[in-house]
JSON list of C-alpha atoms in Angstrom, two decimals:
[
{"chain": "R", "resi": 2, "resn": "MET", "atom": "CA", "xyz": [-19.41, -5.28, 0.35]},
{"chain": "R", "resi": 3, "resn": "ARG", "atom": "CA", "xyz": [-17.77, -2.26, 1.93]},
{"chain": "R", "resi": 4, "resn": "ILE", "atom": "CA", "xyz": [-14.17, -1.22, 2.33]},
{"chain": "R", "resi": 5, "resn": "TRP", "atom": "CA", "xyz": [-13.01, -0.04, 5.76]},
{"chain": "R", "resi": 6, "resn": "VAL", "atom": "CA", "xyz": [-9.67, 1.71, 6.13]},
{"chain": "R", "resi": 7, "resn": "ASP", "atom": "CA", "xyz": [-7.68, 1.91, 9.36]},
{"chain": "R", "resi": 8, "resn": "ALA", "atom": "CA", "xyz": [-6.55, 5.37, 8.31]},
{"chain": "R", "resi": 9, "resn": "ASP", "atom": "CA", "xyz": [-4.59, 6.78, 11.26]},
{"chain": "R", "resi": 10, "resn": "ALA", "atom": "CA", "xyz": [-1.19, 5.85, 9.81]},
{"chain": "R", "resi": 11, "resn": "MET", "atom": "CA", "xyz": [-2.18, 4.90, 6.26]},
{"chain": "R", "resi": 12, "resn": "PRO", "atom": "CA", "xyz": [0.25, 6.18, 3.60]},
{"chain": "R", "resi": 13, "resn": "ALA", "atom": "CA", "xyz": [-1.25, 8.87, 1.35]},
{"chain": "R", "resi": 14, "resn": "VAL", "atom": "CA", "xyz": [-0.42, 6.89, -1.81]},
{"chain": "R", "resi": 15, "resn": "ILE", "atom": "CA", "xyz": [-2.53, 3.99, -0.52]},
{"chain": "R", "resi": 16, "resn": "LYS", "atom": "CA", "xyz": [-5.44, 6.32, 0.21]},
{"chain": "R", "resi": 17, "resn": "ASP", "atom": "CA", "xyz": [-5.18, 7.65, -3.37]},
{"chain": "R", "resi": 18, "resn": "ILE", "atom": "CA", "xyz": [-5.29, 4.12, -4.78]},
{"chain": "R", "resi": 19, "resn": "LEU", "atom": "CA", "xyz": [-8.34, 3.38, -2.63]},
{"chain": "R", "resi": 20, "resn": "PHE", "atom": "CA", "xyz": [-10.11, 6.59, -3.67]},
{"chain": "R", "resi": 21, "resn": "ARG", "atom": "CA", "xyz": [-9.70, 5.70, -7.35]},
{"chain": "R", "resi": 22, "resn": "ALA", "atom": "CA", "xyz": [-10.85, 2.11, -6.77]},
{"chain": "R", "resi": 23, "resn": "ALA", "atom": "CA", "xyz": [-13.92, 3.22, -4.80]},
{"chain": "R", "resi": 24, "resn": "GLU", "atom": "CA", "xyz": [-14.96, 5.54, -7.61]},
{"chain": "R", "resi": 25, "resn": "ARG", "atom": "CA", "xyz": [-14.22, 3.06, -10.39]},
{"chain": "R", "resi": 26, "resn": "LYS", "atom": "CA", "xyz": [-15.97, 0.11, -8.70]},
{"chain": "R", "resi": 27, "resn": "ARG", "atom": "CA", "xyz": [-18.63, 2.16, -6.89]},
{"chain": "R", "resi": 28, "resn": "ILE", "atom": "CA", "xyz": [-17.85, 0.63, -3.52]},
{"chain": "R", "resi": 29, "resn": "VAL", "atom": "CA", "xyz": [-18.54, 2.53, -0.32]},
{"chain": "R", "resi": 30, "resn": "SER", "atom": "CA", "xyz": [-15.18, 3.05, 1.35]},
{"chain": "R", "resi": 31, "resn": "THR", "atom": "CA", "xyz": [-14.89, 4.51, 4.83]},
{"chain": "R", "resi": 32, "resn": "LEU", "atom": "CA", "xyz": [-11.67, 5.84, 6.30]},
{"chain": "R", "resi": 33, "resn": "VAL", "atom": "CA", "xyz": [-11.70, 5.60, 10.10]},
{"chain": "R", "resi": 34, "resn": "ALA", "atom": "CA", "xyz": [-9.27, 7.69, 12.17]},
{"chain": "R", "resi": 35, "resn": "ASN", "atom": "CA", "xyz": [-9.01, 9.65, 15.39]},
{"chain": "R", "resi": 36, "resn": "LYS", "atom": "CA", "xyz": [-8.11, 12.79, 13.46]},
{"chain": "R", "resi": 37, "resn": "LEU", "atom": "CA", "xyz": [-9.96, 14.83, 10.89]},
{"chain": "R", "resi": 38, "resn": "LEU", "atom": "CA", "xyz": [-9.42, 13.38, 7.43]},
{"chain": "R", "resi": 39, "resn": "ARG", "atom": "CA", "xyz": [-9.90, 15.10, 4.13]},
{"chain": "R", "resi": 40, "resn": "VAL", "atom": "CA", "xyz": [-11.47, 12.91, 1.48]},
{"chain": "R", "resi": 41, "resn": "PRO", "atom": "CA", "xyz": [-12.56, 13.79, -2.04]},
{"chain": "R", "resi": 42, "resn": "PRO", "atom": "CA", "xyz": [-16.21, 14.68, -2.52]},
{"chain": "R", "resi": 43, "resn": "SER", "atom": "CA", "xyz": [-17.82, 11.40, -3.58]},
{"chain": "R", "resi": 44, "resn": "PRO", "atom": "CA", "xyz": [-20.88, 9.34, -2.74]},
{"chain": "R", "resi": 45, "resn": "TRP", "atom": "CA", "xyz": [-18.49, 6.37, -2.41]},
{"chain": "R", "resi": 46, "resn": "ILE", "atom": "CA", "xyz": [-15.85, 7.80, -0.06]},
{"chain": "R", "resi": 47, "resn": "ARG", "atom": "CA", "xyz": [-16.48, 8.66, 3.57]},
{"chain": "R", "resi": 48, "resn": "ALA", "atom": "CA", "xyz": [-14.44, 9.67, 6.58]},
{"chain": "R", "resi": 49, "resn": "LEU", "atom": "CA", "xyz": [-15.37, 8.70, 10.13]},
{"chain": "R", "resi": 50, "resn": "GLN", "atom": "CA", "xyz": [-13.61, 10.46, 12.98]},
{"chain": "R", "resi": 51, "resn": "VAL", "atom": "CA", "xyz": [-13.55, 8.57, 16.27]},
{"chain": "R", "resi": 52, "resn": "PRO", "atom": "CA", "xyz": [-12.41, 9.83, 19.69]},
{"chain": "R", "resi": 53, "resn": "HIS", "atom": "CA", "xyz": [-8.71, 9.83, 20.51]},
{"chain": "R", "resi": 54, "resn": "GLY", "atom": "CA", "xyz": [-7.43, 6.79, 22.34]},
{"chain": "R", "resi": 55, "resn": "PHE", "atom": "CA", "xyz": [-5.48, 3.60, 21.90]},
{"chain": "R", "resi": 56, "resn": "ASP", "atom": "CA", "xyz": [-7.10, 1.33, 19.29]},
{"chain": "R", "resi": 57, "resn": "VAL", "atom": "CA", "xyz": [-10.38, 3.32, 19.20]},
{"chain": "R", "resi": 58, "resn": "ALA", "atom": "CA", "xyz": [-10.40, 3.34, 15.38]},
{"chain": "R", "resi": 59, "resn": "ASP", "atom": "CA", "xyz": [-9.61, -0.40, 15.33]},
{"chain": "R", "resi": 60, "resn": "ALA", "atom": "CA", "xyz": [-12.46, -1.13, 17.74]},
{"chain": "R", "resi": 61, "resn": "GLU", "atom": "CA", "xyz": [-14.89, 0.89, 15.61]},
{"chain": "R", "resi": 62, "resn": "ILE", "atom": "CA", "xyz": [-13.91, -0.96, 12.45]},
{"chain": "R", "resi": 63, "resn": "ALA", "atom": "CA", "xyz": [-14.17, -4.33, 14.23]},
{"chain": "R", "resi": 64, "resn": "ARG", "atom": "CA", "xyz": [-17.62, -3.38, 15.48]},
{"chain": "R", "resi": 65, "resn": "ARG", "atom": "CA", "xyz": [-18.90, -2.33, 12.05]},
{"chain": "R", "resi": 66, "resn": "VAL", "atom": "CA", "xyz": [-17.26, -4.84, 9.70]},
{"chain": "R", "resi": 67, "resn": "GLU", "atom": "CA", "xyz": [-19.48, -7.53, 8.24]},
{"chain": "R", "resi": 68, "resn": "ALA", "atom": "CA", "xyz": [-18.75, -10.81, 6.50]},
{"chain": "R", "resi": 69, "resn": "GLY", "atom": "CA", "xyz": [-17.42, -10.13, 3.01]},
{"chain": "R", "resi": 70, "resn": "ASP", "atom": "CA", "xyz": [-16.17, -6.61, 3.78]},
{"chain": "R", "resi": 71, "resn": "LEU", "atom": "CA", "xyz": [-12.57, -5.66, 3.07]},
{"chain": "R", "resi": 72, "resn": "VAL", "atom": "CA", "xyz": [-10.45, -3.93, 5.72]},
{"chain": "R", "resi": 73, "resn": "ILE", "atom": "CA", "xyz": [-7.20, -2.20, 4.86]},
{"chain": "R", "resi": 74, "resn": "THR", "atom": "CA", "xyz": [-4.94, -2.27, 7.92]},
{"chain": "R", "resi": 75, "resn": "ALA", "atom": "CA", "xyz": [-1.40, -2.88, 9.08]},
{"chain": "R", "resi": 76, "resn": "ASP", "atom": "CA", "xyz": [-2.74, -3.80, 12.53]},
{"chain": "R", "resi": 77, "resn": "ILE", "atom": "CA", "xyz": [-2.51, -7.57, 12.89]},
{"chain": "R", "resi": 78, "resn": "PRO", "atom": "CA", "xyz": [-4.90, -7.93, 15.88]},
{"chain": "R", "resi": 79, "resn": "LEU", "atom": "CA", "xyz": [-7.54, -5.96, 13.93]},
{"chain": "R", "resi": 80, "resn": "ALA", "atom": "CA", "xyz": [-6.94, -8.19, 10.90]},
{"chain": "R", "resi": 81, "resn": "ALA", "atom": "CA", "xyz": [-7.53, -11.23, 13.13]},
{"chain": "R", "resi": 82, "resn": "GLN", "atom": "CA", "xyz": [-10.86, -9.80, 14.32]},
{"chain": "R", "resi": 83, "resn": "VAL", "atom": "CA", "xyz": [-11.90, -9.06, 10.73]},
{"chain": "R", "resi": 84, "resn": "ILE", "atom": "CA", "xyz": [-11.10, -12.61, 9.62]},
{"chain": "R", "resi": 85, "resn": "GLU", "atom": "CA", "xyz": [-12.97, -14.01, 12.61]},
{"chain": "R", "resi": 86, "resn": "LYS", "atom": "CA", "xyz": [-16.07, -12.10, 11.45]},
{"chain": "R", "resi": 87, "resn": "GLY", "atom": "CA", "xyz": [-15.76, -13.43, 7.89]},
{"chain": "R", "resi": 88, "resn": "GLY", "atom": "CA", "xyz": [-14.17, -10.31, 6.42]},
{"chain": "R", "resi": 89, "resn": "HIS", "atom": "CA", "xyz": [-11.01, -9.88, 4.40]},
{"chain": "R", "resi": 90, "resn": "ALA", "atom": "CA", "xyz": [-7.90, -8.01, 5.58]},
{"chain": "R", "resi": 91, "resn": "LEU", "atom": "CA", "xyz": [-5.23, -6.51, 3.33]},
{"chain": "R", "resi": 92, "resn": "ASN", "atom": "CA", "xyz": [-2.21, -4.64, 4.60]},
{"chain": "R", "resi": 93, "resn": "PRO", "atom": "CA", "xyz": [-0.83, -1.55, 2.83]},
{"chain": "R", "resi": 94, "resn": "ARG", "atom": "CA", "xyz": [2.14, -3.55, 1.56]},
{"chain": "R", "resi": 95, "resn": "GLY", "atom": "CA", "xyz": [-0.13, -5.87, -0.42]},
{"chain": "R", "resi": 96, "resn": "GLU", "atom": "CA", "xyz": [-0.27, -8.89, 1.89]},
{"chain": "R", "resi": 97, "resn": "PHE", "atom": "CA", "xyz": [-3.62, -10.52, 2.53]},
{"chain": "R", "resi": 98, "resn": "TYR", "atom": "CA", "xyz": [-4.16, -11.94, 5.97]},
{"chain": "R", "resi": 99, "resn": "SER", "atom": "CA", "xyz": [-6.09, -15.19, 5.93]},
{"chain": "R", "resi": 100, "resn": "PRO", "atom": "CA", "xyz": [-7.32, -17.86, 8.33]},
{"chain": "R", "resi": 101, "resn": "GLU", "atom": "CA", "xyz": [-4.22, -19.81, 7.26]},
{"chain": "R", "resi": 102, "resn": "ASN", "atom": "CA", "xyz": [-1.62, -17.13, 8.05]},
{"chain": "R", "resi": 103, "resn": "ILE", "atom": "CA", "xyz": [-3.10, -14.86, 10.72]},
{"chain": "R", "resi": 104, "resn": "ARG", "atom": "CA", "xyz": [-2.01, -16.97, 13.71]},
{"chain": "R", "resi": 105, "resn": "GLU", "atom": "CA", "xyz": [1.60, -16.94, 12.49]},
{"chain": "R", "resi": 106, "resn": "ALA", "atom": "CA", "xyz": [1.41, -13.17, 11.94]},
{"chain": "R", "resi": 107, "resn": "LEU", "atom": "CA", "xyz": [0.07, -12.66, 15.48]},
{"chain": "R", "resi": 108, "resn": "ASN", "atom": "CA", "xyz": [2.80, -14.88, 16.94]},
{"chain": "R", "resi": 109, "resn": "LEU", "atom": "CA", "xyz": [5.52, -12.99, 15.06]},
{"chain": "R", "resi": 110, "resn": "ARG", "atom": "CA", "xyz": [4.05, -9.66, 16.18]},
{"chain": "R", "resi": 111, "resn": "ASP", "atom": "CA", "xyz": [4.03, -10.81, 19.81]},
{"chain": "R", "resi": 112, "resn": "PHE", "atom": "CA", "xyz": [7.60, -12.12, 19.51]},
{"chain": "R", "resi": 113, "resn": "MET", "atom": "CA", "xyz": [8.85, -8.82, 18.07]},
{"chain": "R", "resi": 114, "resn": "THR", "atom": "CA", "xyz": [6.99, -6.88, 20.78]},
{"chain": "R", "resi": 115, "resn": "GLY", "atom": "CA", "xyz": [8.76, -9.00, 23.38]},
{"chain": "R", "resi": 116, "resn": "LEU", "atom": "CA", "xyz": [12.14, -8.29, 21.78]},
{"chain": "R", "resi": 117, "resn": "ARG", "atom": "CA", "xyz": [11.43, -4.54, 21.68]},
{"chain": "R", "resi": 118, "resn": "ASP", "atom": "CA", "xyz": [10.21, -4.56, 25.29]},
{"chain": "R", "resi": 119, "resn": "ALA", "atom": "CA", "xyz": [13.43, -6.30, 26.29]},
{"chain": "R", "resi": 120, "resn": "GLY", "atom": "CA", "xyz": [15.50, -3.71, 24.39]},
{"chain": "R", "resi": 121, "resn": "LEU", "atom": "CA", "xyz": [16.75, -6.28, 21.90]},
{"chain": "R", "resi": 122, "resn": "ALA", "atom": "CA", "xyz": [15.08, -4.81, 18.82]},
{"chain": "R", "resi": 123, "resn": "SER", "atom": "CA", "xyz": [14.21, -1.23, 18.05]},
{"chain": "R", "resi": 124, "resn": "SER", "atom": "CA", "xyz": [13.52, -0.93, 14.36]},
{"chain": "R", "resi": 125, "resn": "GLY", "atom": "CA", "xyz": [10.06, -0.78, 12.91]},
{"chain": "R", "resi": 126, "resn": "PRO", "atom": "CA", "xyz": [8.97, -1.85, 9.46]},
{"chain": "R", "resi": 127, "resn": "PRO", "atom": "CA", "xyz": [11.08, -0.82, 6.46]},
{"chain": "R", "resi": 128, "resn": "ALA", "atom": "CA", "xyz": [10.25, 2.39, 4.60]},
{"chain": "R", "resi": 129, "resn": "PHE", "atom": "CA", "xyz": [7.23, 2.19, 2.31]},
{"chain": "R", "resi": 130, "resn": "SER", "atom": "CA", "xyz": [8.48, 1.54, -1.24]},
{"chain": "R", "resi": 131, "resn": "GLN", "atom": "CA", "xyz": [7.24, 1.76, -4.80]},
{"chain": "R", "resi": 132, "resn": "SER", "atom": "CA", "xyz": [7.11, -2.05, -4.92]},
{"chain": "R", "resi": 133, "resn": "ASP", "atom": "CA", "xyz": [4.90, -2.03, -1.78]},
{"chain": "R", "resi": 134, "resn": "ARG", "atom": "CA", "xyz": [2.56, 0.43, -3.48]},
{"chain": "R", "resi": 135, "resn": "GLN", "atom": "CA", "xyz": [2.43, -1.72, -6.63]},
{"chain": "R", "resi": 136, "resn": "ALA", "atom": "CA", "xyz": [1.85, -4.92, -4.63]},
{"chain": "R", "resi": 137, "resn": "PHE", "atom": "CA", "xyz": [-1.06, -3.26, -2.79]},
{"chain": "R", "resi": 138, "resn": "ALA", "atom": "CA", "xyz": [-2.64, -1.94, -6.00]},
{"chain": "R", "resi": 139, "resn": "ASN", "atom": "CA", "xyz": [-2.33, -5.35, -7.68]},
{"chain": "R", "resi": 140, "resn": "GLN", "atom": "CA", "xyz": [-3.84, -7.25, -4.74]},
{"chain": "R", "resi": 141, "resn": "LEU", "atom": "CA", "xyz": [-6.69, -4.73, -4.40]},
{"chain": "R", "resi": 142, "resn": "ASP", "atom": "CA", "xyz": [-7.49, -4.93, -8.12]},
{"chain": "R", "resi": 143, "resn": "ARG", "atom": "CA", "xyz": [-7.48, -8.74, -8.03]},
{"chain": "R", "resi": 144, "resn": "PHE", "atom": "CA", "xyz": [-9.71, -8.83, -4.97]},
{"chain": "R", "resi": 145, "resn": "LEU", "atom": "CA", "xyz": [-12.21, -6.32, -6.37]},
{"chain": "R", "resi": 146, "resn": "ALA", "atom": "CA", "xyz": [-12.37, -8.12, -9.73]},
{"chain": "R", "resi": 147, "resn": "LYS", "atom": "CA", "xyz": [-13.02, -11.42, -7.95]},
{"chain": "R", "resi": 148, "resn": "ALA", "atom": "CA", "xyz": [-15.61, -9.85, -5.62]},
{"chain": "R", "resi": 149, "resn": "ALA", "atom": "CA", "xyz": [-17.48, -8.35, -8.58]},
{"chain": "R", "resi": 150, "resn": "GLY", "atom": "CA", "xyz": [-17.42, -11.60, -10.54]}
]
């Protein structure tokens, strides 16, 4: 199993949690972004810079992910691709996407995009909170413990 991180807009606190988990569990974790990323020196942590462009990092992760891998992303279409390939998708707020909930998440995303395009909604997600950070850390720990067992 590998961990793939859609790192272009990933909060720094989430990256720190992932760095510690990769070291502790000895799991290769690759951060994918279209900008240069600094990662700690470790045989378990890697950075992959992809060319600039819309969804280039997402496409690279979708191409490389294998069944059983974990992808950390807030991008719902990428999460759907990961699930389709037999992978697992966790968002930075601690919510796992699954075959049971991904269709609803895609529909809600499309609905909100339609509202924004029509000028009826303009706000994005709420600010990242301490409870989001804790929810992510808890879900990641549970997943990694289950994967190791």
